mmCIF file of C-alpha atoms in Angstrom:
data_model
loop_
_atom_site.group_PDB
_atom_site.id
_atom_site.type_symbol
_atom_site.label_atom_id
_atom_site.label_comp_id
_atom_site.label_asym_id
_atom_site.label_seq_id
_atom_site.Cartn_x
_atom_site.Cartn_y
_atom_site.Cartn_z
ATOM 1 C CA MET P 1 -0.347 -53.730 -32.490
ATOM 2 C CA ILE P 2 -0.002 -53.673 -28.697
ATOM 3 C CA VAL P 3 0.867 -50.449 -26.871
ATOM 4 C CA PRO P 4 2.551 -51.568 -23.634
ATOM 5 C CA GLY P 5 0.535 -50.563 -20.568
ATOM 6 C CA ALA P 6 -2.482 -49.276 -22.484
ATOM 7 C CA GLU P 7 -5.915 -50.078 -21.086
ATOM 8 C CA ARG P 8 -7.567 -49.391 -24.422
ATOM 9 C CA GLU P 9 -6.314 -48.901 -27.964
ATOM 10 C CA GLU P 10 -7.873 -48.627 -31.410
ATOM 11 C CA SER P 11 -5.808 -48.811 -34.596
ATOM 12 C CA ALA P 12 -6.675 -47.510 -38.034
ATOM 13 C CA ARG P 13 -4.775 -47.514 -41.308
ATOM 14 C CA LEU P 14 -5.236 -44.044 -42.800
ATOM 15 C CA ASP P 15 -4.530 -42.570 -46.209
ATOM 16 C CA ASP P 16 -3.250 -39.403 -44.532
ATOM 17 C CA LEU P 17 -2.045 -39.033 -40.926
ATOM 18 C CA THR P 18 -1.781 -35.223 -41.157
ATOM 19 C CA THR P 19 -4.678 -32.951 -40.224
ATOM 20 C CA THR P 20 -5.483 -32.639 -43.929
ATOM 21 C CA GLY P 21 -6.698 -36.232 -43.667
ATOM 22 C CA THR P 22 -7.527 -36.733 -39.985
ATOM 23 C CA VAL P 23 -10.006 -33.852 -39.773
ATOM 24 C CA ALA P 24 -12.068 -35.529 -42.487
ATOM 25 C CA SER P 25 -11.668 -39.044 -41.062
ATOM 26 C CA GLY P 26 -12.392 -38.016 -37.463
ATOM 27 C CA HIS P 27 -8.941 -38.959 -36.141
ATOM 28 C CA THR P 28 -8.201 -35.569 -34.590
ATOM 29 C CA ASN P 29 -10.130 -32.838 -32.779
ATOM 30 C CA PRO P 30 -9.644 -29.321 -34.191
ATOM 31 C CA ALA P 31 -10.960 -27.814 -30.946
ATOM 32 C CA ASP P 32 -7.797 -29.093 -29.249
ATOM 33 C CA TYR P 33 -5.506 -26.854 -31.305
ATOM 34 C CA VAL P 34 -7.469 -23.627 -31.886
ATOM 35 C CA GLY P 35 -5.125 -20.618 -31.923
ATOM 36 C CA THR P 36 -1.869 -22.566 -31.711
ATOM 37 C CA THR P 37 -0.618 -21.738 -35.220
ATOM 38 C CA HIS P 38 -0.869 -18.867 -37.700
ATOM 39 C CA ALA P 39 -2.551 -18.909 -41.097
ATOM 40 C CA GLY P 40 0.779 -18.740 -42.923
ATOM 41 C CA LEU P 41 2.046 -22.076 -41.591
ATOM 42 C CA PRO P 42 2.582 -24.441 -44.571
ATOM 43 C CA VAL P 43 -0.048 -27.171 -44.879
ATOM 44 C CA ARG P 44 1.234 -30.773 -44.940
ATOM 45 C CA SER P 45 -0.560 -33.747 -46.469
ATOM 46 C CA GLY P 46 -0.164 -37.137 -48.088
ATOM 47 C CA VAL P 47 1.366 -39.192 -45.253
ATOM 48 C CA PRO P 48 -0.246 -42.662 -45.152
ATOM 49 C CA GLY P 49 0.234 -44.916 -42.163
ATOM 50 C CA VAL P 50 -1.260 -46.284 -38.945
ATOM 51 C CA GLN P 51 -2.817 -44.261 -36.131
ATOM 52 C CA ILE P 52 -3.339 -45.720 -32.668
ATOM 53 C CA ASP P 53 -5.671 -43.943 -30.252
ATOM 54 C CA GLY P 54 -6.061 -45.135 -26.697
ATOM 55 C CA TYR P 55 -5.630 -44.489 -23.014
ATOM 56 C CA PHE P 56 -3.625 -45.722 -20.083
ATOM 57 C CA PRO P 57 -5.259 -46.664 -16.758
ATOM 58 C CA SER P 58 -6.561 -43.575 -14.959
ATOM 59 C CA ASP P 59 -9.339 -42.752 -12.520
ATOM 60 C CA SER P 60 -10.023 -39.192 -13.745
ATOM 61 C CA HIS P 61 -12.422 -38.096 -16.466
ATOM 62 C CA THR P 62 -11.696 -34.618 -17.820
ATOM 63 C CA ASN P 63 -10.923 -35.647 -21.444
ATOM 64 C CA ALA P 64 -14.003 -36.317 -23.595
ATOM 65 C CA ASN P 65 -12.115 -36.996 -26.849
ATOM 66 C CA ASN P 66 -13.224 -40.084 -28.779
ATOM 67 C CA GLY P 67 -16.343 -40.270 -26.584
ATOM 68 C CA TRP P 68 -14.295 -42.020 -23.911
ATOM 69 C CA ASP P 69 -14.643 -39.576 -20.985
ATOM 70 C CA HIS P 70 -11.299 -40.890 -19.776
ATOM 71 C CA ASP P 71 -7.955 -39.239 -19.040
ATOM 72 C CA ALA P 72 -4.435 -40.397 -19.922
ATOM 73 C CA GLN P 73 -5.425 -40.517 -23.596
ATOM 74 C CA PHE P 74 -2.689 -40.774 -26.217
ATOM 75 C CA VAL P 75 -2.236 -40.871 -29.965
ATOM 76 C CA ILE P 76 0.594 -42.643 -31.799
ATOM 77 C CA ARG P 77 1.130 -42.176 -35.546
ATOM 78 C CA LEU P 78 3.329 -44.505 -37.605
ATOM 79 C CA PRO P 79 4.020 -43.332 -41.181
ATOM 80 C CA GLU P 80 4.627 -45.884 -43.929
ATOM 81 C CA ARG P 81 7.810 -44.091 -44.975
ATOM 82 C CA TRP P 82 9.757 -43.976 -41.719
ATOM 83 C CA ASN P 83 12.995 -42.042 -41.268
ATOM 84 C CA GLY P 84 14.017 -44.005 -38.154
ATOM 85 C CA GLY P 85 12.997 -41.316 -35.677
ATOM 86 C CA LEU P 86 10.305 -40.748 -33.068
ATOM 87 C CA VAL P 87 8.961 -37.468 -31.671
ATOM 88 C CA VAL P 88 7.234 -37.602 -28.282
ATOM 89 C CA THR P 89 5.222 -34.672 -26.949
ATOM 90 C CA GLY P 90 2.699 -33.596 -24.336
ATOM 91 C CA ALA P 91 -0.166 -31.156 -24.672
ATOM 92 C CA PRO P 92 0.408 -27.436 -24.057
ATOM 93 C CA GLY P 93 -1.665 -25.571 -21.478
ATOM 94 C CA VAL P 94 -4.466 -27.795 -20.232
ATOM 95 C CA ARG P 95 -5.390 -29.015 -23.722
ATOM 96 C CA ALA P 96 -5.723 -32.613 -24.923
ATOM 97 C CA GLN P 97 -3.661 -35.018 -27.020
ATOM 98 C CA TYR P 98 -4.375 -33.587 -30.479
ATOM 99 C CA SER P 99 -3.350 -30.044 -29.550
ATOM 100 C CA ASN P 100 0.078 -30.275 -31.236
ATOM 101 C CA ASP P 101 -1.264 -31.773 -34.471
ATOM 102 C CA PRO P 102 -0.693 -28.740 -36.769
ATOM 103 C CA ALA P 103 2.359 -27.387 -34.928
ATOM 104 C CA ILE P 104 4.358 -30.596 -34.496
ATOM 105 C CA SER P 105 2.645 -33.769 -35.740
ATOM 106 C CA ASP P 106 1.931 -32.659 -39.315
ATOM 107 C CA TYR P 107 5.474 -31.422 -39.781
ATOM 108 C CA VAL P 108 7.377 -34.341 -38.289
ATOM 109 C CA LEU P 109 5.179 -36.874 -40.094
ATOM 110 C CA SER P 110 6.017 -35.145 -43.379
ATOM 111 C CA LEU P 111 9.691 -35.775 -42.572
ATOM 112 C CA GLY P 112 9.072 -39.438 -41.815
ATOM 113 C CA TYR P 113 9.151 -39.372 -38.014
ATOM 114 C CA ALA P 114 6.792 -41.494 -35.958
ATOM 115 C CA TYR P 115 4.835 -39.335 -33.515
ATOM 116 C CA ALA P 116 3.302 -39.809 -30.070
ATOM 117 C CA ALA P 117 1.370 -37.378 -27.873
ATOM 118 C CA THR P 118 -0.262 -37.496 -24.440
ATOM 119 C CA ASP P 119 -2.968 -35.381 -22.811
ATOM 120 C CA LYS P 120 -0.730 -35.321 -19.694
ATOM 121 C CA GLY P 121 -3.329 -37.209 -17.650
ATOM 122 C CA ASN P 122 -5.707 -34.312 -16.958
ATOM 123 C CA THR P 123 -7.222 -31.562 -19.096
ATOM 124 C CA GLY P 124 -9.416 -28.470 -19.034
ATOM 125 C CA LEU P 125 -10.057 -25.664 -16.580
ATOM 126 C CA GLU P 126 -10.622 -28.139 -13.736
ATOM 127 C CA PHE P 127 -7.506 -30.192 -14.462
ATOM 128 C CA TYR P 128 -6.802 -30.155 -10.731
ATOM 129 C CA ALA P 129 -10.024 -32.011 -9.850
ATOM 130 C CA GLY P 130 -8.306 -35.352 -9.289
ATOM 131 C CA SER P 131 -5.584 -34.019 -6.985
ATOM 132 C CA ARG P 132 -5.499 -35.325 -3.449
ATOM 133 C CA GLU P 133 -2.456 -33.282 -2.470
ATOM 134 C CA PRO P 134 -1.284 -29.941 -3.899
ATOM 135 C CA GLY P 135 0.768 -30.583 -7.016
ATOM 136 C CA ASP P 136 -0.601 -34.067 -7.803
ATOM 137 C CA ALA P 137 -1.949 -33.083 -11.218
ATOM 138 C CA ILE P 138 1.354 -31.625 -12.422
ATOM 139 C CA VAL P 139 3.335 -34.527 -10.994
ATOM 140 C CA GLU P 140 1.066 -36.713 -13.124
ATOM 141 C CA TRP P 141 1.980 -34.732 -16.257
ATOM 142 C CA ASN P 142 5.550 -35.942 -15.967
ATOM 143 C CA THR P 143 4.522 -39.504 -15.177
ATOM 144 C CA ARG P 144 2.309 -39.607 -18.263
ATOM 145 C CA MET P 145 5.041 -38.254 -20.532
ATOM 146 C CA THR P 146 7.450 -40.905 -19.262
ATOM 147 C CA GLU P 147 4.792 -43.603 -19.633
ATOM 148 C CA LEU P 148 4.133 -42.606 -23.232
ATOM 149 C CA ALA P 149 7.807 -42.348 -24.154
ATOM 150 C CA VAL P 150 8.452 -45.899 -22.931
ATOM 151 C CA ALA P 151 5.347 -47.265 -24.656
ATOM 152 C CA ALA P 152 5.916 -45.384 -27.914
ATOM 153 C CA ARG P 153 9.514 -46.572 -28.172
ATOM 154 C CA GLU P 154 8.372 -50.183 -27.801
ATOM 155 C CA THR P 155 5.454 -49.694 -30.211
ATOM 156 C CA VAL P 156 7.773 -48.249 -32.853
ATOM 157 C CA ALA P 157 10.161 -51.169 -32.463
ATOM 158 C CA GLN P 158 7.240 -53.602 -32.809
ATOM 159 C CA HIS P 159 5.820 -51.922 -35.879
ATOM 160 C CA TYR P 160 9.008 -51.333 -37.836
ATOM 161 C CA GLY P 161 11.002 -54.303 -36.592
ATOM 162 C CA GLN P 162 13.771 -52.171 -35.142
ATOM 163 C CA PRO P 163 14.097 -49.468 -32.474
ATOM 164 C CA ALA P 164 14.128 -45.777 -33.269
ATOM 165 C CA ASP P 165 17.614 -44.416 -33.760
ATOM 166 C CA GLU P 166 16.519 -40.945 -32.651
ATOM 167 C CA VAL P 167 13.909 -40.013 -30.023
ATOM 168 C CA VAL P 168 13.121 -36.300 -29.759
ATOM 169 C CA ALA P 169 11.156 -34.810 -26.869
ATOM 170 C CA ALA P 170 9.304 -31.748 -28.160
ATOM 171 C CA GLY P 171 6.730 -29.421 -26.674
ATOM 172 C CA VAL P 172 5.189 -25.979 -26.296
ATOM 173 C CA SER P 173 4.352 -24.057 -23.087
ATOM 174 C CA ASN P 174 3.463 -26.639 -20.409
ATOM 175 C CA GLY P 175 4.556 -29.209 -22.989
ATOM 176 C CA GLY P 176 7.891 -27.405 -23.100
ATOM 177 C CA TYR P 177 8.103 -27.782 -19.322
ATOM 178 C CA LEU P 178 7.620 -31.528 -19.838
ATOM 179 C CA VAL P 179 10.580 -31.610 -22.217
ATOM 180 C CA ARG P 180 12.806 -29.907 -19.658
ATOM 181 C CA TRP P 181 11.697 -32.227 -16.851
ATOM 182 C CA GLN P 182 12.158 -35.330 -18.997
ATOM 183 C CA LEU P 183 15.716 -34.408 -19.984
ATOM 184 C CA GLU P 184 16.515 -33.683 -16.339
ATOM 185 C CA ASN P 185 14.961 -36.873 -14.957
ATOM 186 C CA HIS P 186 14.811 -39.433 -17.795
ATOM 187 C CA PRO P 187 17.489 -38.500 -20.328
ATOM 188 C CA GLU P 188 17.968 -42.192 -21.126
ATOM 189 C CA LEU P 189 14.661 -42.164 -23.039
ATOM 190 C CA TYR P 190 15.629 -39.423 -25.502
ATOM 191 C CA THR P 191 18.308 -38.386 -27.938
ATOM 192 C CA ARG P 192 17.592 -34.664 -27.544
ATOM 193 C CA GLY P 193 14.851 -32.159 -26.787
ATOM 194 C CA VAL P 194 13.314 -29.069 -28.395
ATOM 195 C CA GLU P 195 10.954 -26.788 -26.521
ATOM 196 C CA LEU P 196 9.106 -23.562 -27.243
ATOM 197 C CA GLU P 197 8.349 -21.127 -24.383
ATOM 198 C CA GLY P 198 8.392 -23.828 -21.716
ATOM 199 C CA THR P 199 6.914 -22.999 -18.327
ATOM 200 C CA LEU P 200 9.491 -22.506 -15.592
ATOM 201 C CA TRP P 201 8.296 -24.350 -12.512
ATOM 202 C CA ASN P 202 10.893 -23.636 -9.870
ATOM 203 C CA ALA P 203 10.443 -22.846 -6.186
ATOM 204 C CA ASP P 204 12.179 -19.502 -6.732
ATOM 205 C CA LEU P 205 10.639 -18.438 -10.052
ATOM 206 C CA ASN P 206 7.401 -19.577 -11.703
ATOM 207 C CA PRO P 207 4.102 -18.205 -13.060
ATOM 208 C CA PHE P 208 3.079 -17.097 -9.566
ATOM 209 C CA SER P 209 6.077 -14.762 -9.642
ATOM 210 C CA ALA P 210 4.606 -12.829 -12.598
ATOM 211 C CA LEU P 211 0.858 -13.154 -12.984
ATOM 212 C CA PRO P 212 -0.402 -11.411 -9.809
ATOM 213 C CA SER P 213 1.771 -8.376 -10.526
ATOM 214 C CA ALA P 214 0.555 -8.262 -14.122
ATOM 215 C CA ILE P 215 -3.075 -8.497 -13.001
ATOM 216 C CA ARG P 216 -2.612 -5.689 -10.471
ATOM 217 C CA GLY P 217 -0.792 -3.621 -13.057
ATOM 218 C CA TYR P 218 -3.615 -3.866 -15.543
ATOM 219 C CA GLU P 219 -6.312 -3.240 -12.932
ATOM 220 C CA GLN P 220 -4.452 -0.181 -11.623
ATOM 221 C CA GLN P 221 -3.350 0.933 -15.107
ATOM 222 C CA SER P 222 0.261 0.741 -13.952
ATOM 223 C CA PRO P 223 2.580 -0.384 -16.781
ATOM 224 C CA GLU P 224 5.433 -0.446 -14.256
ATOM 225 C CA LEU P 225 3.862 -3.366 -12.396
ATOM 226 C CA ILE P 226 3.433 -5.315 -15.633
ATOM 227 C CA THR P 227 6.998 -4.791 -16.790
ATOM 228 C CA ALA P 228 8.246 -5.559 -13.269
ATOM 229 C CA ALA P 229 6.656 -8.990 -13.726
ATOM 230 C CA GLY P 230 9.011 -9.556 -16.680
ATOM 231 C CA PHE P 231 6.806 -8.570 -19.622
ATOM 232 C CA ASP P 232 8.421 -6.500 -22.376
ATOM 233 C CA PRO P 233 7.085 -2.910 -22.530
ATOM 234 C CA GLY P 234 6.888 -3.266 -26.317
ATOM 235 C CA SER P 235 4.205 -5.923 -25.891
ATOM 236 C CA ASP P 236 1.738 -3.467 -24.328
ATOM 237 C CA PHE P 237 -0.652 -3.758 -27.287
ATOM 238 C CA LEU P 238 -1.290 -7.358 -26.145
ATOM 239 C CA TRP P 239 -1.888 -6.705 -22.453
ATOM 240 C CA GLU P 240 -5.633 -6.084 -22.586
ATOM 241 C CA TYR P 241 -6.205 -9.349 -24.439
ATOM 242 C CA HIS P 242 -4.061 -11.343 -22.030
ATOM 243 C CA PHE P 243 -5.631 -9.750 -18.962
ATOM 244 C CA THR P 244 -9.097 -10.563 -20.313
ATOM 245 C CA VAL P 245 -8.369 -14.090 -21.515
ATOM 246 C CA TYR P 246 -5.355 -15.511 -19.694
ATOM 247 C CA TRP P 247 -3.834 -13.779 -16.686
ATOM 248 C CA THR P 248 -6.624 -14.045 -14.122
ATOM 249 C CA LEU P 249 -7.862 -17.441 -15.289
ATOM 250 C CA THR P 250 -4.376 -18.974 -15.351
ATOM 251 C CA GLN P 251 -3.584 -17.631 -11.878
ATOM 252 C CA ARG P 252 -6.898 -18.979 -10.583
ATOM 253 C CA ILE P 253 -6.617 -22.525 -11.892
ATOM 254 C CA TYR P 254 -2.996 -22.984 -10.821
ATOM 255 C CA THR P 255 -3.783 -21.637 -7.377
ATOM 256 C CA ARG P 256 -6.543 -24.239 -7.117
ATOM 257 C CA GLU P 257 -3.966 -26.929 -7.932
ATOM 258 C CA LEU P 258 -0.964 -25.724 -5.923
ATOM 259 C CA ASP P 259 -2.400 -23.630 -3.083
ATOM 260 C CA PRO P 260 -6.054 -24.653 -2.627
ATOM 261 C CA SER P 261 -6.372 -23.079 0.836
ATOM 262 C CA TYR P 262 -5.866 -19.582 -0.595
ATOM 263 C CA GLN P 263 -9.072 -17.506 -0.422
ATOM 264 C CA GLY P 264 -8.032 -14.077 -1.724
ATOM 265 C CA SER P 265 -8.146 -12.473 -5.156
ATOM 266 C CA GLU P 266 -5.762 -13.349 -7.972
ATOM 267 C CA ALA P 267 -4.321 -9.817 -7.915
ATOM 268 C CA SER P 268 -3.570 -10.048 -4.185
ATOM 269 C CA TYR P 269 -1.749 -13.366 -4.310
ATOM 270 C CA ASP P 270 1.718 -13.116 -2.742
ATOM 271 C CA TYR P 271 3.730 -16.215 -3.559
ATOM 272 C CA SER P 272 6.486 -15.261 -1.110
ATOM 273 C CA GLN P 273 3.989 -15.688 1.732
ATOM 274 C CA ARG P 274 2.494 -19.000 0.588
ATOM 275 C CA PRO P 275 4.602 -21.903 1.921
ATOM 276 C CA GLU P 276 2.063 -24.483 0.724
ATOM 277 C CA ALA P 277 2.680 -23.440 -2.874
ATOM 278 C CA HIS P 278 6.454 -23.523 -2.389
ATOM 279 C CA GLU P 279 6.242 -27.055 -1.046
ATOM 280 C CA ALA P 280 3.977 -28.214 -3.890
ATOM 281 C CA ILE P 281 6.255 -26.810 -6.606
ATOM 282 C CA ARG P 282 9.300 -28.514 -5.096
ATOM 283 C CA ARG P 283 7.630 -31.836 -5.948
ATOM 284 C CA PHE P 284 8.023 -31.231 -9.689
ATOM 285 C CA GLY P 285 10.348 -28.254 -9.971
ATOM 286 C CA LEU P 286 13.117 -27.833 -12.518
ATOM 287 C CA THR P 287 16.832 -27.620 -11.766
ATOM 288 C CA GLY P 288 18.403 -27.118 -15.215
ATOM 289 C CA ASN P 289 20.450 -30.293 -14.791
ATOM 290 C CA ILE P 290 19.623 -31.782 -18.196
ATOM 291 C CA GLY P 291 21.273 -34.987 -19.356
ATOM 292 C CA LYS P 292 20.745 -34.655 -23.125
ATOM 293 C CA PRO P 293 20.987 -31.700 -25.531
ATOM 294 C CA LEU P 294 18.104 -29.240 -25.299
ATOM 295 C CA HIS P 295 17.224 -26.371 -27.627
ATOM 296 C CA SER P 296 14.902 -23.722 -26.117
ATOM 297 C CA ILE P 297 13.036 -20.979 -27.993
ATOM 298 C CA HIS P 298 11.186 -18.053 -26.434
ATOM 299 C CA GLY P 299 9.723 -14.803 -27.774
ATOM 300 C CA THR P 300 10.356 -11.419 -26.178
ATOM 301 C CA TYR P 301 6.665 -10.474 -26.493
ATOM 302 C CA ASP P 302 5.387 -13.535 -24.650
ATOM 303 C CA CYS P 303 2.560 -12.125 -22.522
ATOM 304 C CA LEU P 304 1.695 -15.294 -20.615
ATOM 305 C CA LEU P 305 5.096 -16.661 -19.597
ATOM 306 C CA PRO P 306 7.587 -13.782 -19.573
ATOM 307 C CA ILE P 307 10.842 -14.473 -21.365
ATOM 308 C CA THR P 308 12.740 -13.576 -18.205
ATOM 309 C CA GLN P 309 11.744 -16.996 -16.872
ATOM 310 C CA SER P 310 13.364 -18.791 -19.807
ATOM 311 C CA ASP P 311 16.379 -16.520 -19.327
ATOM 312 C CA ARG P 312 16.585 -17.949 -15.825
ATOM 313 C CA TYR P 313 16.281 -21.531 -17.044
ATOM 314 C CA ALA P 314 19.120 -20.907 -19.485
ATOM 315 C CA GLU P 315 21.252 -19.813 -16.528
ATOM 316 C CA LEU P 316 20.337 -22.963 -14.603
ATOM 317 C CA ALA P 317 21.157 -25.234 -17.568
ATOM 318 C CA ARG P 318 24.339 -23.461 -18.692
ATOM 319 C CA PRO P 319 26.753 -25.525 -16.519
ATOM 320 C CA THR P 320 25.690 -28.711 -18.320
ATOM 321 C CA GLY P 321 27.013 -27.460 -21.662
ATOM 322 C CA LEU P 322 23.992 -29.136 -23.290
ATOM 323 C CA HIS P 323 21.625 -26.180 -23.616
ATOM 324 C CA THR P 324 21.165 -23.779 -26.524
ATOM 325 C CA TYR P 325 18.788 -20.844 -26.219
ATOM 326 C CA GLN P 326 17.108 -18.859 -28.990
ATOM 327 C CA ARG P 327 15.542 -15.522 -27.958
ATOM 328 C CA VAL P 328 13.195 -14.219 -30.661
ATOM 329 C CA GLU P 329 12.293 -10.542 -30.882
ATOM 330 C CA ALA P 330 8.506 -9.962 -31.061
ATOM 331 C CA GLY P 331 7.542 -13.610 -30.624
ATOM 332 C CA ASN P 332 4.372 -14.158 -28.571
ATOM 333 C CA HIS P 333 3.032 -17.165 -26.683
ATOM 334 C CA LEU P 334 0.332 -18.055 -29.233
ATOM 335 C CA ASP P 335 1.076 -17.983 -32.944
ATOM 336 C CA GLY P 336 -2.652 -17.543 -33.564
ATOM 337 C CA LEU P 337 -2.239 -13.905 -32.524
ATOM 338 C CA VAL P 338 0.120 -13.323 -35.457
ATOM 339 C CA ASP P 339 -2.913 -13.214 -37.745
ATOM 340 C CA ALA P 340 -4.340 -10.281 -35.755
ATOM 341 C CA HIS P 341 -0.984 -8.445 -35.614
ATOM 342 C CA PRO P 342 0.975 -9.528 -38.715
ATOM 343 C CA ASP P 343 3.176 -6.429 -38.711
ATOM 344 C CA ARG P 344 4.033 -6.607 -35.005
ATOM 345 C CA LEU P 345 4.482 -10.300 -34.166
ATOM 346 C CA VAL P 346 6.796 -13.049 -35.416
ATOM 347 C CA PRO P 347 5.495 -16.667 -35.585
ATOM 348 C CA LEU P 348 7.496 -19.122 -33.493
ATOM 349 C CA VAL P 349 6.174 -22.523 -34.584
ATOM 350 C CA PRO P 350 8.281 -22.472 -37.793
ATOM 351 C CA LEU P 351 11.372 -22.036 -35.599
ATOM 352 C CA LEU P 352 10.281 -24.943 -33.416
ATOM 353 C CA GLN P 353 9.872 -27.111 -36.492
ATOM 354 C CA ALA P 354 13.270 -26.111 -37.854
ATOM 355 C CA ALA P 355 14.904 -26.994 -34.535
ATOM 356 C CA ILE P 356 13.254 -30.434 -34.540
ATOM 357 C CA ARG P 357 14.533 -31.083 -38.044
ATOM 358 C CA THR P 358 18.078 -29.825 -37.516
ATOM 359 C CA PRO P 359 19.856 -30.497 -34.205
ATOM 360 C CA SER P 360 21.598 -27.396 -32.846
#
């Protein structure tokens, strides 16, 4: 098997391509997907086939998976019983290529889809380390998704002797952003897209529009500042956790990538006064002008990316007539939190899976 453009690739025929098998065989990394799903998600198993691990040429080294210390890593899975389709995805957050294994890979493999995932070209809390200009790392995310989609389509055609008749772009969080960008800029590569709580990167509205206000609100014990950032007041039981784990850290690492000259605190950041950040985001911003059908899902209790930002993307995409939008009451950004609050949160990954299986 040859993956077009790959610098390195290793193939293995496995008895089970799902995490039931790959955890035992060493063909996944459970650390990549901690917290992404809830305990009630059905377990899949018994999907034999071929797995290809590898990487494309890159000069950065944030991804240590497979002992390679090399970015632009990918995984492609080719089930023996193929339904003619291919699902292509990119990692959420700043995680690596196995991070969607329980949420997406296991499920689509059980349906017979081939599957391909990329680490987006940079990973971890210093994902910005290889940037020469503000925004380089996120621009690379989109390049890597395109690169993988082209290579995976050709690999599928090689392996099965015919091209895929359906190619679905799917993703969560920053991976959901990738889906949006791909359908806006490379719709020819896909049949449709499905995304869960995708990040809105737009010069007018983006994470910088919400996180500093939320941080200030928590520090000052002002719920008004947090809700003004777009977070639902009913999600207040999650605010302490998100302030402690996500808000400040996320603001810090994206400032390092998009506005590295900024020297103030995360709470004091004022995006309206930071032209460097505006200019960087324009390099990879979203317009809503999708060229293939897209189904978006977002929970009202998302405490990392407020649902108001997906509301805005729905407005941007509405003129195309290709966008459907599913707002879910009490859905949060991480399904792993459902286990801690089973009576207050609704898991979203099952809805993502259903949307992949059944076009809207």
